[in-house]
Amino acid sequence: YLAGALGDAAAARAPLDVAAAAASAQVDARASELARLHAALRQTVGRLGLNQLTASMVREAQRRAIPWIRLASGSEFVQFGHGRHARYAHETVTDTTSALGAHLARDKAAANALLARVGLPTADSRLCDSEQELVDAAQTIGFPVVVKQRDGSKGRNVFVRLTDVEQVRDAWARLNAAGVSQALAERFIEGDDHRLLVIAGRLVAAARRLPASVVGDGSATIRDLVAQLNLDPRRGRGFERLMEVVDLDHEAERMLAGQGLSADSVAPAGERVVLRGTANVARGGHAEEVTDTIHPENRELAERAAVLIGLDVAAIDLQSVDITRSWRENGAALIEINSNPGLRPHWIASPDRDVVAPLFERIFAPGAPSRVPTIVVAASDAGATSCPVLARILSAAGHTPGLSSSAGAFVGAETLAQGDCADGRSAQRLLCDRRVDSAVFEIGEQALVKSGMFIEDCDVALIARVRPEQDARGAAQHGAWHPQAAAAVARMARVAVVLDAADPGCAQLGSRLAGEVGARRLVWVGEDEASPALAAHLAGGGEAVVCAERGGAGVVRLLRGPEVEAELALASGATANALHSGAPPLPFAFAAAAAWALRVAPRFIAAGLSEPDPARAGAPER
């Protein structure tokens, strides 16, 4: 999994390294080496794996059968959908999020000023550029105060309930040590921190966030209680799990001192000891569900704040002693607005409440298209030469086709690269191009074995040559595919598989596919509709494309059951000669069959087939 999904050599070696360490005869050496490997593997996963927020969006895409591509290894930027339907997201920020709104929300001083200007309740923020300014602002506001970074997140560099000048000076020193040159002083608001998630102007979830704490039992020290708290398997470090480990750091020591305690104190049974000044989950906090009990005016306040800042997805932090009462009655205030909201408070508070679906629907409403028509061609002598013909047919139908083949990579008439591009990297390049609204991908058997499939599924799979089962272990002849590899490509097709009726290996593959459950259609290509195989297929209402000769010119007949749906002339003399060159299967017939399987109208197929000789390498002509 790590080798394939993360693409990291160290991750690929990890199972072997672990097995070797576990087999060590020396117990101490074994434990030490396993611990080292575990730490290294966690670091690799943290560096290359998707974090919880991005992974939740990917799972939602998979649930909706929407394809996704990670745009760069180690990043949280993900593309959902293909080609012209591609949309982008970074964690919970989507390409519908206003850049200006996000910038305004991050600047806490500016955001609070705007909220206060229109009469919404805030904590009376003052922006300070020096220690003395910060001290003066705190004295003007009145103790207790909160000091925080102007553009911080996840509760970092936030100092809560400061009660004197010395604490304010200490906060400034710690901010400076962290590289922060400006600070906000705010009035301390009594009450609990509530995280309100607003999507598209509507509140969808609300959670009361509770700061990290332990409850005394009359015998254990606070240090021991914290150690027990951290045994919760939901807790980890650095965003790797649902909750965070709590450390007895400087902030915890300060909070304990304010309660007349230390890490080695024994708290009375039932007494709650608070370890953090902020309630962020990222700082070890917990959360409780309040969505169904929030007062309507508090709901309206959150929705109005999100719209005012200009965010379609926003997390509103509201400090209130009682969320069931209106902010107008109890002195509640807006503390922050976040444009990239974490979802852990809601996952902790109410695991059954779906907060990802409404977020994902900002980029893909239910039923919205996410895919472009795709054809994967299992390369062979005929399959490869059908690719430019297919692209020309799609172009004639009004598409901007993407084509990656052994001749190069193309978008419409533009050449992106020359040379062999029948590989996954070139194909994904086209899937990420927002100009592309249909795509043809040639792939060779060796490329498939070496790199795997570059796409989860396709609409049509075109397979021209397969080695018979009895010769599966033999050397490939004339581009013939191993039957298992060909079957893997065929089963990718969601709509149809195009096969050569004259090829024994294709006949065997078709028999297996016909016996499988599913709506996948089989379209056969041949030269004689009266042949036993084609005749039986057509008699059962199947589809076939047959090449024939009419008056010295070539024609392609599109058959559905006993009916001829269309007969298309091949005007090019070179193409007509190739029709009878004695090198079946026929590439233009395969191209017609694949396009027909996509329900491309016969007149567009005819237009594509009338272009120059399909054996000519290069970009599809318009």
Coordinates of C-alpha atoms in Angstrom, one line a residue:
Y1 CA 0.0 0.0 0.0
L2 CA 2.7 2.5 1.0
A3 CA 4.8 1.7 -2.0
G4 CA 2.0 2.1 -4.5
A5 CA -0.1 4.9 -2.9
L6 CA 2.8 6.9 -1.5
G7 CA 5.4 6.1 -4.2
D8 CA 8.3 6.1 -1.8
A9 CA 11.2 3.7 -1.9
A10 CA 11.7 3.6 1.8
A11 CA 8.0 2.8 2.3
A12 CA 8.4 0.0 -0.3
R13 CA 11.2 -1.6 1.8
A14 CA 9.5 -1.1 5.1
P15 CA 7.7 -4.6 5.2
L16 CA 11.0 -6.4 4.6
D17 CA 12.8 -4.3 7.1
V18 CA 10.2 -5.0 9.8
A19 CA 10.2 -8.7 9.0
A20 CA 14.0 -8.7 9.3
A21 CA 13.9 -6.9 12.7
A22 CA 11.2 -9.1 14.0
A23 CA 13.3 -12.2 13.3
S24 CA 16.3 -10.9 15.2
A25 CA 17.5 -13.3 17.9
Q26 CA 18.4 -10.6 20.3
V27 CA 15.3 -9.3 22.1
D28 CA 16.8 -5.9 23.0
A29 CA 18.1 -5.3 19.5
R30 CA 14.7 -6.4 18.1
A31 CA 12.7 -4.0 20.2
S32 CA 15.0 -1.1 19.5
E33 CA 15.0 -1.7 15.7
L34 CA 11.3 -2.1 15.6
A35 CA 10.8 1.1 17.5
R36 CA 13.2 2.9 15.1
L37 CA 11.4 1.5 12.0
H38 CA 8.0 2.4 13.5
A39 CA 9.1 6.0 14.0
A40 CA 10.6 6.2 10.5
L41 CA 7.4 4.8 8.9
R42 CA 5.2 7.2 10.8
Q43 CA 7.4 10.0 9.6
T44 CA 7.1 8.7 6.0
V45 CA 3.3 8.4 6.2
G46 CA 3.1 11.9 7.7
R47 CA 5.2 13.3 4.9
L48 CA 3.6 11.5 2.0
G49 CA 0.1 10.5 3.2
L50 CA -3.0 12.5 3.0
N51 CA -4.1 14.2 6.2
Q52 CA -7.4 13.6 7.9
L53 CA -9.2 16.5 6.2
T54 CA -8.0 15.8 2.7
A55 CA -8.6 12.0 3.2
S56 CA -12.2 12.7 4.2
M57 CA -12.8 14.6 1.0
V58 CA -11.2 11.8 -1.0
R59 CA -13.4 9.2 0.7
E60 CA -16.5 11.3 -0.1
A61 CA -15.4 11.5 -3.8
Q62 CA -14.9 7.7 -3.8
R63 CA -18.4 7.2 -2.3
R64 CA -19.8 9.3 -5.1
A65 CA -17.7 7.5 -7.8
I66 CA -15.9 10.7 -8.6
P67 CA -12.2 10.3 -9.7
W68 CA -9.4 12.1 -7.9
I69 CA -5.8 12.8 -8.5
R70 CA -3.2 14.1 -6.0
L71 CA -1.5 17.0 -7.7
A72 CA 1.9 16.6 -6.0
S73 CA 3.4 14.0 -3.7
G74 CA 3.4 15.2 -0.1
S75 CA 0.9 18.0 -0.7
E76 CA -2.8 18.3 0.2
F77 CA -3.8 19.7 -3.2
V78 CA -6.2 17.3 -4.9
Q79 CA -8.0 17.4 -8.2
F80 CA -11.5 15.9 -8.2
G81 CA -12.9 15.0 -11.6
H82 CA -11.2 14.9 -15.0
G83 CA -10.5 17.3 -17.8
R84 CA -13.1 20.1 -18.2
H85 CA -14.9 18.9 -15.1
A86 CA -11.8 19.1 -12.8
R87 CA -12.2 20.9 -9.5
Y88 CA -9.5 21.5 -6.9
A89 CA -9.4 21.4 -3.1
H90 CA -6.9 21.8 -0.4
E91 CA -8.1 20.2 2.8
T92 CA -11.5 21.9 3.4
V93 CA -10.7 24.8 1.0
T94 CA -12.2 24.4 -2.4
D95 CA -11.9 26.4 -5.6
T96 CA -15.2 28.0 -4.7
T97 CA -13.6 29.7 -1.7
S98 CA -13.0 33.4 -2.1
A99 CA -9.3 34.2 -1.9
L100 CA -10.1 37.7 -0.5
G101 CA -12.5 36.2 2.1
A102 CA -9.8 33.7 3.2
H103 CA -7.2 36.5 3.4
L104 CA -9.6 38.7 5.4
A105 CA -10.5 35.9 7.8
R106 CA -6.8 35.1 8.5
D107 CA -6.2 38.7 9.4
K108 CA -7.9 38.6 12.8
A109 CA -7.6 42.4 13.3
A110 CA -9.2 43.3 10.0
A111 CA -12.0 40.6 10.4
N112 CA -12.8 41.7 13.9
A113 CA -12.9 45.4 12.8
L114 CA -15.4 44.6 10.0
L115 CA -17.6 42.5 12.3
A116 CA -17.7 45.3 14.9
R117 CA -18.4 47.9 12.3
V118 CA -21.7 46.3 11.3
G119 CA -22.7 45.7 14.9
L120 CA -21.8 42.1 15.5
P121 CA -20.4 41.2 18.9
T122 CA -16.6 40.9 19.1
A123 CA -13.9 40.8 21.8
D124 CA -12.7 44.5 21.2
S125 CA -9.4 43.6 19.6
R126 CA -6.4 46.0 19.6
L127 CA -3.5 45.5 17.2
C128 CA -0.1 46.2 18.8
D129 CA 3.4 46.5 17.3
S130 CA 5.4 46.7 20.6
E131 CA 5.5 45.4 24.1
Q132 CA 4.5 48.7 25.5
E133 CA 1.6 49.1 23.1
L134 CA 0.4 45.6 24.2
V135 CA 0.6 46.5 27.9
D136 CA -1.2 49.8 27.2
A137 CA -3.9 48.0 25.2
A138 CA -4.4 45.4 28.0
Q139 CA -4.8 48.1 30.6
T140 CA -7.2 50.0 28.5
I141 CA -9.3 46.9 27.8
G142 CA -9.2 45.8 31.4
F143 CA -7.9 42.5 32.8
P144 CA -8.3 39.7 32.3
V145 CA -7.3 39.8 28.6
V146 CA -6.3 37.5 25.8
V147 CA -3.1 38.0 23.8
K148 CA -2.7 36.2 20.4
Q149 CA -1.0 36.2 17.1
R150 CA -2.6 38.3 14.4
D151 CA -2.8 35.5 11.9
G152 CA -2.3 32.3 14.0
S153 CA -4.3 29.1 13.8
K154 CA -5.0 25.9 15.7
G155 CA -4.7 27.7 19.1
R156 CA -1.0 28.3 18.7
N157 CA 0.5 31.4 20.3
V158 CA -2.7 32.2 22.2
F159 CA -2.4 33.3 25.8
V160 CA -5.7 33.3 27.7
R161 CA -7.0 35.0 30.8
L162 CA -3.9 37.1 31.5
T163 CA -4.5 39.0 34.8
D164 CA -1.5 41.4 35.1
V165 CA 1.1 43.3 33.2
E166 CA 3.9 40.7 33.8
Q167 CA 1.8 38.0 32.2
V168 CA 1.2 40.3 29.2
R169 CA 5.0 41.0 28.9
D170 CA 5.7 37.3 29.1
A171 CA 3.2 36.6 26.3
W172 CA 4.9 39.3 24.1
A173 CA 8.3 37.7 24.8
R174 CA 7.0 34.3 23.8
L175 CA 5.4 35.7 20.6
N176 CA 8.7 37.4 19.7
A177 CA 10.6 34.2 20.3
A178 CA 8.2 32.5 17.8
G179 CA 9.0 35.1 15.2
V180 CA 5.8 37.1 15.7
S181 CA 6.1 40.9 15.5
Q182 CA 2.5 41.9 16.0
A183 CA 0.0 40.9 18.6
L184 CA -3.7 41.3 19.4
A185 CA -5.0 42.2 22.8
E186 CA -8.6 41.2 23.4
R187 CA -11.2 41.4 26.1
F188 CA -11.5 38.0 27.8
I189 CA -15.0 36.6 27.2
E190 CA -16.5 34.3 29.8
G191 CA -18.0 31.0 28.6
D192 CA -17.2 28.0 26.4
D193 CA -15.7 28.1 23.0
H194 CA -18.2 26.9 20.3
R195 CA -17.2 25.9 16.8
L196 CA -20.0 26.7 14.3
L197 CA -19.6 25.3 10.8
V198 CA -21.3 27.3 8.1
I199 CA -21.5 26.1 4.5
A200 CA -23.1 28.1 1.7
G201 CA -24.6 30.5 4.2
R202 CA -26.2 27.7 6.3
L203 CA -25.1 26.4 9.7
V204 CA -24.6 22.6 9.3
A205 CA -23.0 21.7 12.6
A206 CA -22.1 23.2 16.0
A207 CA -19.8 21.8 18.8
R208 CA -18.8 23.0 22.2
R209 CA -15.1 22.7 22.4
L210 CA -13.7 21.9 25.9
P211 CA -10.0 22.5 26.8
A212 CA -7.8 19.6 27.7
S213 CA -8.3 18.6 31.3
V214 CA -8.2 15.7 33.7
V215 CA -10.4 14.7 36.6
G216 CA -8.8 14.0 40.0
D217 CA -9.4 10.7 41.8
G218 CA -7.9 11.6 45.1
S219 CA -4.8 9.4 44.7
A220 CA -3.1 9.8 41.3
T221 CA -0.9 12.9 40.5
I222 CA -1.9 15.1 37.7
R223 CA 1.2 13.9 35.8
D224 CA -0.2 10.3 36.1
L225 CA -3.7 11.4 35.1
V226 CA -2.3 13.1 32.0
A227 CA -0.3 9.9 31.1
Q228 CA -3.6 7.9 31.4
L229 CA -5.4 10.5 29.3
N230 CA -2.8 10.1 26.5
L231 CA -3.4 6.3 26.4
D232 CA -6.6 7.0 24.6
P233 CA -6.0 5.4 21.1
R234 CA -7.7 8.3 19.5
R235 CA -4.9 10.6 20.6
G236 CA -1.7 11.1 18.5
R237 CA 0.7 13.8 17.5
G238 CA 0.7 16.2 14.6
F239 CA -2.8 15.8 13.2
E240 CA -2.3 12.0 12.7
R241 CA -5.3 11.0 14.8
L242 CA -8.7 12.3 15.8
M243 CA -7.4 13.9 19.0
E244 CA -4.0 15.2 20.2
V245 CA -1.7 14.1 22.9
V246 CA -1.5 16.6 25.9
D247 CA 2.0 17.6 27.1
L248 CA 2.8 19.1 30.5
D249 CA 4.5 22.1 28.8
H250 CA 4.8 25.8 29.8
E251 CA 1.1 26.5 29.1
A252 CA 0.0 23.5 31.2
E253 CA 2.3 24.6 34.1
R254 CA 0.9 28.1 33.9
M255 CA -2.7 26.8 33.9
L256 CA -1.9 24.5 36.9
A257 CA -0.3 27.4 38.8
G258 CA -3.4 29.5 38.3
Q259 CA -5.4 26.7 40.0
G260 CA -2.8 26.4 42.9
L261 CA -1.5 23.1 41.5
S262 CA 1.6 21.5 39.9
A263 CA 2.2 18.4 37.8
D264 CA 2.9 16.4 41.0
S265 CA -0.2 17.6 42.9
V266 CA -3.0 15.2 43.7
A267 CA -6.4 16.7 42.8
P268 CA -9.4 15.8 45.0
A269 CA -11.7 13.1 43.6
G270 CA -14.2 14.6 41.1
E271 CA -12.3 17.9 40.6
R272 CA -11.7 18.9 37.0
V273 CA -8.2 20.3 36.4
V274 CA -7.9 22.4 33.2
L275 CA -4.5 22.1 31.3
R276 CA -5.1 24.5 28.4
G277 CA -6.3 28.0 28.0
T278 CA -7.8 27.3 24.6
A279 CA -10.2 24.6 23.7
N280 CA -8.8 23.7 20.3
V281 CA -8.7 20.0 19.4
A282 CA -5.3 20.7 18.0
R283 CA -4.2 21.6 21.6
G284 CA -5.6 18.4 23.1
G285 CA -9.2 19.6 23.6
H286 CA -12.5 17.6 23.4
A287 CA -15.9 18.5 22.0
E288 CA -19.6 18.0 22.6
E289 CA -22.5 18.2 20.2
V290 CA -24.8 21.3 20.4
T291 CA -26.2 21.6 16.8
D292 CA -29.7 20.8 17.8
T293 CA -29.8 23.1 20.9
I294 CA -28.2 26.3 19.5
H295 CA -30.4 29.3 19.8
P296 CA -31.8 30.5 16.5
E297 CA -30.2 34.0 16.9
N298 CA -26.8 32.4 17.5
R299 CA -27.3 30.3 14.3
E300 CA -28.2 33.5 12.4
L301 CA -25.2 35.3 13.8
A302 CA -22.8 32.6 12.5
E303 CA -24.4 32.6 9.1
R304 CA -24.4 36.4 8.9
A305 CA -20.7 36.5 9.9
A306 CA -19.7 34.0 7.2
V307 CA -21.5 35.9 4.5
L308 CA -20.1 39.2 5.7
I309 CA -16.5 38.0 5.5
G310 CA -17.3 36.4 2.1
L311 CA -16.7 32.7 2.8
D312 CA -18.8 29.9 1.4
V313 CA -17.2 27.6 3.9
A314 CA -16.4 29.0 7.3
A315 CA -15.8 27.9 10.9
I316 CA -17.1 30.6 13.3
D317 CA -15.8 30.6 16.9
L318 CA -18.4 31.9 19.3
Q319 CA -17.6 32.3 23.0
S320 CA -20.8 31.9 25.1
V321 CA -21.7 30.8 28.6
D322 CA -24.9 29.2 27.2
I323 CA -25.3 28.5 23.5
T324 CA -29.1 27.9 24.1
R325 CA -29.5 31.6 24.9
S326 CA -29.2 34.4 22.4
W327 CA -25.9 36.3 22.1
R328 CA -27.9 39.4 22.7
E329 CA -28.7 38.3 26.3
N330 CA -25.5 36.8 27.7
G331 CA -22.5 38.7 26.4
A332 CA -21.4 36.2 23.9
A333 CA -18.9 37.3 21.3
L334 CA -17.3 36.2 18.0
I335 CA -13.7 35.2 18.6
E336 CA -12.5 34.1 15.2
I337 CA -13.5 33.1 11.7
N338 CA -11.6 30.3 9.9
S339 CA -11.6 29.8 6.1
N340 CA -10.0 26.3 6.3
P341 CA -12.0 24.7 9.1
G342 CA -10.9 21.6 10.8
L343 CA -13.7 19.0 11.1
R344 CA -12.3 17.1 14.1
P345 CA -14.5 19.0 16.7
H346 CA -17.6 17.8 14.8
W347 CA -16.3 14.3 14.2
I348 CA -15.6 14.0 18.0
A349 CA -18.8 15.6 19.1
S350 CA -21.1 13.6 16.7
P351 CA -19.5 10.9 14.6
D352 CA -22.8 10.2 12.9
R353 CA -23.3 13.8 11.7
D354 CA -22.1 14.2 8.1
V355 CA -20.2 17.4 7.7
V356 CA -18.2 16.3 4.7
A357 CA -21.0 15.8 2.1
P358 CA -22.3 19.4 2.3
L359 CA -18.7 20.6 2.0
F360 CA -18.0 18.4 -1.0
E361 CA -21.2 19.5 -2.7
R362 CA -19.6 23.0 -3.0
I363 CA -17.6 21.6 -5.9
F364 CA -19.8 18.8 -7.1
A365 CA -23.6 19.1 -6.6
P366 CA -25.4 15.7 -6.7
G367 CA -25.6 14.5 -10.3
A368 CA -23.0 17.1 -11.6
P369 CA -20.7 15.6 -14.2
S370 CA -17.2 14.8 -13.1
R371 CA -15.8 12.6 -15.9
V372 CA -15.0 13.1 -19.5
P373 CA -15.6 10.2 -22.0
T374 CA -12.5 8.0 -21.9
I375 CA -11.2 5.2 -24.2
V376 CA -8.3 3.0 -23.2
V377 CA -6.6 1.2 -26.1
A378 CA -4.6 -1.9 -25.3
A379 CA -1.8 -1.2 -27.8
S380 CA -1.2 -3.6 -30.7
D381 CA -0.4 -3.0 -34.4
A382 CA -4.1 -2.2 -35.1
G383 CA -5.0 -0.7 -31.8
A384 CA -2.2 1.9 -31.8
T385 CA -3.1 3.1 -35.3
S386 CA -6.8 3.5 -34.3
C387 CA -5.9 6.1 -31.7
P388 CA -5.5 9.2 -34.0
V389 CA -8.6 8.1 -35.9
L390 CA -10.6 8.0 -32.7
A391 CA -9.3 11.5 -31.8
R392 CA -10.4 12.8 -35.2
I393 CA -13.9 11.3 -34.7
L394 CA -14.2 13.0 -31.3
S395 CA -13.0 16.2 -32.7
A396 CA -15.6 16.0 -35.5
A397 CA -18.2 15.6 -32.8
G398 CA -17.2 18.9 -31.3
H399 CA -14.9 17.6 -28.5
T400 CA -11.5 18.8 -27.6
P401 CA -9.9 15.4 -27.3
G402 CA -6.8 14.5 -25.4
L403 CA -4.7 11.8 -27.0
S404 CA -1.7 10.0 -25.5
S405 CA -0.1 7.4 -27.7
S406 CA 3.1 5.9 -29.0
A407 CA 3.2 8.9 -31.4
G408 CA 3.0 11.6 -28.7
A409 CA 0.6 13.5 -26.5
F410 CA -2.0 15.9 -28.0
V411 CA -4.9 18.2 -27.0
G412 CA -7.0 18.9 -30.0
A413 CA -4.6 19.9 -32.8
E414 CA -1.9 21.0 -30.3
T415 CA 1.1 18.7 -29.9
L416 CA 2.2 18.6 -26.2
A417 CA 4.9 16.0 -26.6
Q418 CA 6.4 13.9 -29.4
G419 CA 7.6 10.3 -29.1
D420 CA 6.3 7.5 -27.0
C421 CA 3.6 8.8 -24.6
A422 CA 1.7 5.5 -24.2
D423 CA 2.1 5.7 -20.4
G424 CA 0.3 6.6 -17.3
R425 CA 2.2 9.9 -16.7
S426 CA 1.1 11.3 -20.1
A427 CA -2.4 10.1 -19.6
Q428 CA -2.7 11.8 -16.2
R429 CA -1.3 15.0 -17.8
L430 CA -4.3 15.0 -20.1
L431 CA -6.8 14.2 -17.3
C432 CA -5.5 17.3 -15.5
D433 CA -5.9 19.6 -18.6
R434 CA -9.2 21.5 -18.2
R435 CA -9.4 21.9 -22.0
V436 CA -9.9 18.2 -22.5
D437 CA -13.5 17.0 -22.7
S438 CA -12.8 13.5 -24.1
A439 CA -9.7 11.3 -24.0
V440 CA -8.0 8.4 -25.8
F441 CA -5.2 6.6 -24.0
E442 CA -3.0 4.0 -25.6
I443 CA -1.2 1.8 -23.2
G444 CA 1.2 -1.1 -23.8
E445 CA 1.3 -4.3 -21.8
Q446 CA 4.8 -3.6 -20.4
A447 CA 3.8 -0.1 -19.3
L448 CA 0.8 -1.6 -17.5
V449 CA 2.9 -4.2 -15.7
K450 CA 5.6 -1.7 -14.8
S451 CA 3.4 1.2 -13.6
G452 CA -0.1 -0.1 -13.1
M453 CA -3.2 1.6 -14.4
F454 CA -3.3 5.4 -14.3
I455 CA -7.1 5.6 -14.2
E456 CA -9.6 3.7 -12.0
D457 CA -11.9 3.0 -14.9
C458 CA -12.8 4.1 -18.4
D459 CA -15.9 4.2 -20.6
V460 CA -14.6 2.0 -23.4
A461 CA -11.7 -0.5 -23.6
L462 CA -10.4 -1.4 -27.0
I463 CA -8.5 -4.7 -27.2
A464 CA -7.3 -5.9 -30.6
R465 CA -5.0 -8.9 -29.9
V466 CA -4.9 -11.4 -27.0
R467 CA -2.8 -14.6 -26.7
P468 CA -5.0 -17.6 -26.4
E469 CA -5.2 -19.2 -22.9
Q470 CA -3.2 -22.2 -24.0
D471 CA -0.4 -20.0 -25.2
A472 CA -0.6 -17.5 -22.3
R473 CA 2.9 -18.2 -21.1
G474 CA 4.4 -17.9 -24.6
A475 CA 6.2 -14.9 -25.9
A476 CA 3.9 -12.1 -27.1
Q477 CA 3.5 -12.1 -30.9
H478 CA 2.6 -9.0 -33.0
G479 CA 1.5 -7.1 -29.9
A480 CA -0.8 -9.8 -28.5
W481 CA -1.6 -9.3 -24.8
H482 CA -1.4 -11.8 -22.0
P483 CA -5.0 -12.8 -21.3
Q484 CA -4.9 -11.7 -17.7
A485 CA -3.6 -8.3 -18.6
A486 CA -6.1 -7.9 -21.3
A487 CA -8.9 -9.0 -18.9
A488 CA -7.7 -6.4 -16.4
V489 CA -8.0 -3.6 -19.0
A490 CA -11.4 -5.0 -20.2
R491 CA -12.9 -4.9 -16.7
M492 CA -12.0 -1.3 -16.3
A493 CA -14.6 -0.4 -18.9
R494 CA -17.9 0.9 -17.5
V495 CA -19.7 1.1 -20.8
A496 CA -18.3 -1.3 -23.5
V497 CA -15.4 -3.4 -24.6
V498 CA -14.4 -3.5 -28.3
L499 CA -12.9 -6.9 -29.4
D500 CA -11.6 -8.4 -32.6
A501 CA -14.0 -11.2 -33.7
A502 CA -11.3 -12.9 -35.7
D503 CA -8.8 -13.2 -32.9
P504 CA -9.0 -16.5 -30.9
G505 CA -7.7 -14.8 -27.7
C506 CA -10.3 -12.1 -27.9
A507 CA -13.0 -14.7 -28.5
Q508 CA -12.0 -16.4 -25.2
L509 CA -11.9 -13.1 -23.4
G510 CA -15.3 -12.1 -24.8
S511 CA -16.8 -15.4 -23.5
R512 CA -15.6 -14.7 -20.0
L513 CA -16.8 -11.1 -20.0
A514 CA -20.2 -12.2 -21.4
G515 CA -20.6 -14.5 -18.4
E516 CA -19.9 -11.8 -15.8
V517 CA -22.7 -9.8 -14.1
G518 CA -22.8 -6.1 -15.2
A519 CA -24.0 -3.7 -17.8
R520 CA -20.8 -3.7 -19.8
R521 CA -21.5 -4.2 -23.6
L522 CA -19.4 -6.1 -26.1
V523 CA -18.9 -4.6 -29.5
W524 CA -17.2 -7.0 -32.0
V525 CA -15.1 -5.9 -35.0
G526 CA -14.8 -8.1 -38.1
E527 CA -14.8 -8.5 -41.8
D528 CA -17.6 -10.9 -42.3
E529 CA -20.9 -10.5 -40.5
A530 CA -21.9 -14.0 -41.7
S531 CA -19.1 -15.6 -39.7
P532 CA -20.4 -17.9 -37.0
A533 CA -19.1 -15.7 -34.1
L534 CA -20.5 -12.5 -35.5
A535 CA -23.8 -14.0 -36.6
A536 CA -24.4 -15.5 -33.2
H537 CA -23.6 -12.2 -31.5
L538 CA -25.9 -10.2 -33.8
A539 CA -28.7 -12.7 -33.5
G540 CA -28.7 -12.1 -29.8
G541 CA -29.1 -8.3 -30.3
G542 CA -25.4 -7.5 -30.0
E543 CA -23.5 -4.8 -31.7
A544 CA -20.7 -5.2 -34.3
V545 CA -18.7 -3.1 -36.7
V546 CA -17.9 -4.8 -40.0
C547 CA -15.6 -3.6 -42.8
A548 CA -16.7 -4.4 -46.4
E549 CA -16.1 -3.3 -50.0
R550 CA -18.5 -1.5 -52.2
G551 CA -17.5 -0.8 -55.8
G552 CA -13.8 -0.8 -55.0
A553 CA -14.2 1.5 -52.0
G554 CA -14.2 0.6 -48.4
V555 CA -17.3 1.0 -46.1
V556 CA -17.8 0.5 -42.4
R557 CA -21.2 -1.0 -41.4
L558 CA -22.5 -0.3 -37.9
L559 CA -24.8 -3.2 -36.9
R560 CA -27.1 -3.6 -33.9
G561 CA -28.7 -7.0 -34.0
P562 CA -29.9 -7.8 -37.5
E563 CA -30.3 -4.1 -38.3
V564 CA -27.7 -1.9 -40.1
E565 CA -27.7 1.3 -38.2
A566 CA -25.3 3.1 -40.6
E567 CA -23.0 2.4 -43.6
L568 CA -20.2 4.8 -43.7
A569 CA -18.0 5.3 -46.8
L570 CA -14.2 5.5 -46.5
A571 CA -13.4 8.1 -49.1
S572 CA -9.6 7.9 -48.9
G573 CA -8.0 5.7 -51.6
A574 CA -5.1 4.9 -49.2
T575 CA -7.6 3.8 -46.5
A576 CA -9.5 1.7 -49.0
N577 CA -6.3 -0.1 -50.0
A578 CA -5.3 -0.6 -46.4
L579 CA -8.7 -2.2 -45.9
H580 CA -7.5 -5.2 -48.0
S581 CA -3.9 -5.2 -47.1
G582 CA -4.1 -8.5 -45.4
A583 CA -3.1 -7.2 -42.0
P584 CA -6.3 -7.6 -39.9
P585 CA -7.7 -6.3 -37.6
L586 CA -8.7 -3.1 -39.2
P587 CA -7.7 0.1 -37.3
F588 CA -10.4 2.4 -38.7
A589 CA -13.1 -0.2 -37.9
F590 CA -11.8 -0.4 -34.3
A591 CA -12.0 3.4 -34.1
A592 CA -15.5 3.4 -35.4
A593 CA -16.6 0.7 -33.0
A594 CA -15.1 2.6 -29.9
A595 CA -16.7 5.8 -30.9
W596 CA -20.0 4.1 -31.6
A597 CA -19.9 2.5 -28.2
L598 CA -19.7 6.0 -26.8
R599 CA -22.9 6.8 -28.7
V600 CA -21.1 9.2 -31.1
A601 CA -23.5 9.9 -33.9
P602 CA -22.7 8.1 -37.2
R603 CA -22.2 11.3 -39.1
F604 CA -19.4 12.3 -36.9
I605 CA -17.8 8.9 -37.2
A606 CA -18.0 9.2 -40.9
A607 CA -16.3 12.6 -40.8
G608 CA -13.5 11.2 -38.7
L609 CA -13.0 8.2 -41.0
S610 CA -12.8 10.3 -44.1
E611 CA -9.6 12.0 -42.8
P612 CA -6.2 10.9 -44.1
D613 CA -4.8 7.4 -43.6
P614 CA -5.0 6.4 -39.9
A615 CA -1.5 4.8 -40.1
R616 CA -0.1 8.3 -40.3
A617 CA 1.4 9.2 -37.0
G618 CA 0.7 12.5 -35.4
A619 CA -1.9 14.8 -34.0
P620 CA -5.6 14.4 -35.0
E621 CA -6.5 16.8 -37.7
R622 CA -9.5 19.1 -37.4

